[in-house]
Short mmCIF file of C-alpha atoms and ligand atoms in Angstrom, two decimals:
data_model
loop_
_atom_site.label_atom_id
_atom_site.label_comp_id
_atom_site.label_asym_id
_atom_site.label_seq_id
_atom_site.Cartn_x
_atom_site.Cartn_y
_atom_site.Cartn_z
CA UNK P 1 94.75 67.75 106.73
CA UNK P 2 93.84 71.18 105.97
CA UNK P 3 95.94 74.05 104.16
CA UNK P 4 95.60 76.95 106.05
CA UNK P 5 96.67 80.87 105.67
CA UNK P 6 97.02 82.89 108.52
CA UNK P 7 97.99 86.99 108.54
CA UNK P 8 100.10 88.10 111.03
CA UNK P 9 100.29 91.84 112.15
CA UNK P 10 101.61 94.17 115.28
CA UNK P 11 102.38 97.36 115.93
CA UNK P 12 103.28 97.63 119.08
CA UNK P 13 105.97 96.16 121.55
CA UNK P 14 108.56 95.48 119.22
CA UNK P 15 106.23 94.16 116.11
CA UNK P 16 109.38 92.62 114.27
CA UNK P 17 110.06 90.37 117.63
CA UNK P 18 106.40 89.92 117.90
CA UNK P 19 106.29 88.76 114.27
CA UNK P 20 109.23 86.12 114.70
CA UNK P 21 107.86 84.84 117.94
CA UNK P 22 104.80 84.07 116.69
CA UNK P 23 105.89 82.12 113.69
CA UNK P 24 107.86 79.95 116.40
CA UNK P 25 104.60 79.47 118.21
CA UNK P 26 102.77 77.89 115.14
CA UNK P 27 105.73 75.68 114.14
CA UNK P 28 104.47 73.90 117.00
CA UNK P 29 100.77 72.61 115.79
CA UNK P 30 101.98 73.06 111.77
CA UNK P 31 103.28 70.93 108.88
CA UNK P 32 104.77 72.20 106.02
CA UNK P 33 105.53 75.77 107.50
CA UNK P 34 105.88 78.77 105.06
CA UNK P 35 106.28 82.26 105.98
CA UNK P 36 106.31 85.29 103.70
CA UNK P 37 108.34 88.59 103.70
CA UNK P 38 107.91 90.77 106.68
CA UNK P 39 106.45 94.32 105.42
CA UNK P 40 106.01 97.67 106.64
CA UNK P 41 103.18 98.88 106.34
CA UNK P 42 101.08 102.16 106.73
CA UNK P 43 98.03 101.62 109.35
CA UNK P 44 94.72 101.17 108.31
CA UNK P 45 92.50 103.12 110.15
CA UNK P 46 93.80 105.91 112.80
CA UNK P 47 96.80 107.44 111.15
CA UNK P 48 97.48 108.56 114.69
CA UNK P 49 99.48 104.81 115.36
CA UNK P 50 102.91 103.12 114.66
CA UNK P 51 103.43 101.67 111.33
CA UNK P 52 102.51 97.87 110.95
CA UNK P 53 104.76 94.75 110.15
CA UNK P 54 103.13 92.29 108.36
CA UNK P 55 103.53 88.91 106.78
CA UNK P 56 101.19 85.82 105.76
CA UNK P 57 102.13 82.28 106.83
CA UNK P 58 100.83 79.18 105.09
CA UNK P 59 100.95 75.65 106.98
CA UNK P 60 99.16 72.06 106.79
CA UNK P 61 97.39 71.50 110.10
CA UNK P 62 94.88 68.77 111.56
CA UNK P 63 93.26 71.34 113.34
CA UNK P 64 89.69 72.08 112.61
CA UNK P 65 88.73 75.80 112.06
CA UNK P 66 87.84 76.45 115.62
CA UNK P 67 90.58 74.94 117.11
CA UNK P 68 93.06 76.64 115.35
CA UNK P 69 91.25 79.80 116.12
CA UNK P 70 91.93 78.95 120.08
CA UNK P 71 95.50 78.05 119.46
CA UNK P 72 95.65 81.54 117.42
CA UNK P 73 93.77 83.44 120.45
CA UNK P 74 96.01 81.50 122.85
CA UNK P 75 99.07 83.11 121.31
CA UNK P 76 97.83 86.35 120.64
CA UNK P 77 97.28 86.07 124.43
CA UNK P 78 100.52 84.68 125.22
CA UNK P 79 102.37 87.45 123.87
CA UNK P 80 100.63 89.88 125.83
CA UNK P 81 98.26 91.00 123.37
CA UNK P 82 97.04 94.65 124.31
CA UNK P 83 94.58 96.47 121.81
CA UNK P 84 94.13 100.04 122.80
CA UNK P 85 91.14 100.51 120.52
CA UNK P 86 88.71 99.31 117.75
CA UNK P 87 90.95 99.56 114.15
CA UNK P 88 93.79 100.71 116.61
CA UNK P 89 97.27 99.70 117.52
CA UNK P 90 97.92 95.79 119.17
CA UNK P 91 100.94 94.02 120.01
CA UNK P 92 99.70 91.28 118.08
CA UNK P 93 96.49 90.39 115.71
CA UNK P 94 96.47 86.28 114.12
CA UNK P 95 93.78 86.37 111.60
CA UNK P 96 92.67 83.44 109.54
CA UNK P 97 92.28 84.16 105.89
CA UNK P 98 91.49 80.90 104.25
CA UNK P 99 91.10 77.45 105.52
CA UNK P 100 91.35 74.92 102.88
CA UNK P 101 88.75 75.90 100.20
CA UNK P 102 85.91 76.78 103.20
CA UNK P 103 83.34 79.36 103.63
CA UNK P 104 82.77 79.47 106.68
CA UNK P 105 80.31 82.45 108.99
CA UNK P 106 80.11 81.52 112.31
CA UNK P 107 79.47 83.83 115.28
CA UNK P 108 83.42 83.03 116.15
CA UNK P 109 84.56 83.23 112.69
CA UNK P 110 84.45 84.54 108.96
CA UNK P 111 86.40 82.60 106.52
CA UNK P 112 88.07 84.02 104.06
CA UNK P 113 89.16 87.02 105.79
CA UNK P 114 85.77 89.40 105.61
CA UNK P 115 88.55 92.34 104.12
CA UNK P 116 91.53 90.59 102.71
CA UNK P 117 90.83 91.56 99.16
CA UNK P 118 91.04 95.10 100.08
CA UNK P 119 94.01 95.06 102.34
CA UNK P 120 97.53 95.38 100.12
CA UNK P 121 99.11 93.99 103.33
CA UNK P 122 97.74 90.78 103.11
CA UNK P 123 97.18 90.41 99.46
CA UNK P 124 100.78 91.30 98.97
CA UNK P 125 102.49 88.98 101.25
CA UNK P 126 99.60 86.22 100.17
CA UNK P 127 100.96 86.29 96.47
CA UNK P 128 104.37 85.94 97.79
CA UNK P 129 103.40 82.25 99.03
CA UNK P 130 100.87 81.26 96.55
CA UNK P 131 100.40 83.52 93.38
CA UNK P 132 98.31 80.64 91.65
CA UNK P 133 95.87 80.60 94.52
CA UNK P 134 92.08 80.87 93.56
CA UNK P 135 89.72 81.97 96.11
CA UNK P 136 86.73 80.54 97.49
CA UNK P 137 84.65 82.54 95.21
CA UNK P 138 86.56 81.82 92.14
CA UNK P 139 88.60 85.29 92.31
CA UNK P 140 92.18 84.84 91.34
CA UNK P 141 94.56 86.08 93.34
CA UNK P 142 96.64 87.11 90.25
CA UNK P 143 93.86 89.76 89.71
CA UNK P 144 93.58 90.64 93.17
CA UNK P 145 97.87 91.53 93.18
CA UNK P 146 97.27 93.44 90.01
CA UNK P 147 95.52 96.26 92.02
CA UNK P 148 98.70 96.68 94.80
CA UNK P 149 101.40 95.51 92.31
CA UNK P 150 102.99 99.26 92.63
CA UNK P 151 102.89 98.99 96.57
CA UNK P 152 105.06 101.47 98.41
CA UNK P 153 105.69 98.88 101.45
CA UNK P 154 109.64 97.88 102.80
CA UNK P 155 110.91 94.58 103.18
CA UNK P 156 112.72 93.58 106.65
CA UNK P 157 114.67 90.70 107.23
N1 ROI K 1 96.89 98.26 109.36
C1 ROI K 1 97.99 97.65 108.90
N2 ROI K 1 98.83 98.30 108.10
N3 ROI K 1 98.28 96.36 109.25
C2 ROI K 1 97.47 95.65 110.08
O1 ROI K 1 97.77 94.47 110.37
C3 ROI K 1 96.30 96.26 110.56
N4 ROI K 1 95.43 95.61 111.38
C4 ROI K 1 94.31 96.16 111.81
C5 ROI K 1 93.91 97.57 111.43
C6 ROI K 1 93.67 98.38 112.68
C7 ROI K 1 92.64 97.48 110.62
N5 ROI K 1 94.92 98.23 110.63
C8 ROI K 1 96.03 97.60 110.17
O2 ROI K 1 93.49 95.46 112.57
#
């Protein structure tokens, strides 16, 4: 059984519906379900978009790393996933950011998260679930937080 954080993120098509739908979608293939705070957040990249919801979840699975990127893609796709353009707006985006303690570069796949260090809305929600966490690479994620601790983002819910 592997622990498993996944970022969720949309923009698009109601993002807080998107959001709740998807977390119903991985109670189905999870243990152990946790979900974060959903955020607001400012888009990275094009300021020319809709504002972001985000959140992290964190779950047990038996999954290997590929096939929980397929059941991932298959939701993304069941929701209608439309993305307009590269760093643009999508109805819905399931990234992995860590899979057990695993670095993983595949053609399919980079695990951690190539960017997650530098992205306040997925360090932010991340601490929420696990603020002992230590990444692959030894970072802390205490010392990651300390950098977005004065973060402007709402809370819904
Ligand atoms: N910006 C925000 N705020 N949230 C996201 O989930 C997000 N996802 C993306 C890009 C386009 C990089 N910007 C984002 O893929």
């Amino acid at each position: 059984m592997a622990t498993v954080y996944v970022a969720l993120g949309s923009n698009l098509e109601n993002p807080l519906e998107q959001l709740k739908q998807a977390v119903v979608s991985l109670k189905n293939f999870a243990k152990n379900f946790d979900v974060s705070p959903f955020y607001g957040s400012k888009p990275l990249g094009p300021q020319d978009q809709p504002d972001y919801v985000n959140a992290v979840a964190k779950f047990e699975t038996e999954l290997s790393p590929i096939e929980l990127l397929d059941k991932l893609q298959s939701i993304e796709n069941e929701q209608g996933r439309v993305r307009l353009r590269r760093w643009g707006e999508r109805t819905l985006d399931l990234d992995i950011l860590l899979y057990d303690n695993q670095q993983i570069e595949s053609e399919r796949l980079t695990v951690p998260h190539y960017d997650m260090h530098n992205r306040e809305f997925v360090i932010v929600p991340l601490y929420d679930l696990a603020p002992e966490l230590t990444l692959p690479n030894g970072m802390s994620l205490e010392n990651l937080f300390q950098k977005f601790k004065d973060h402007q983002m709402v809370i819904f819910n």
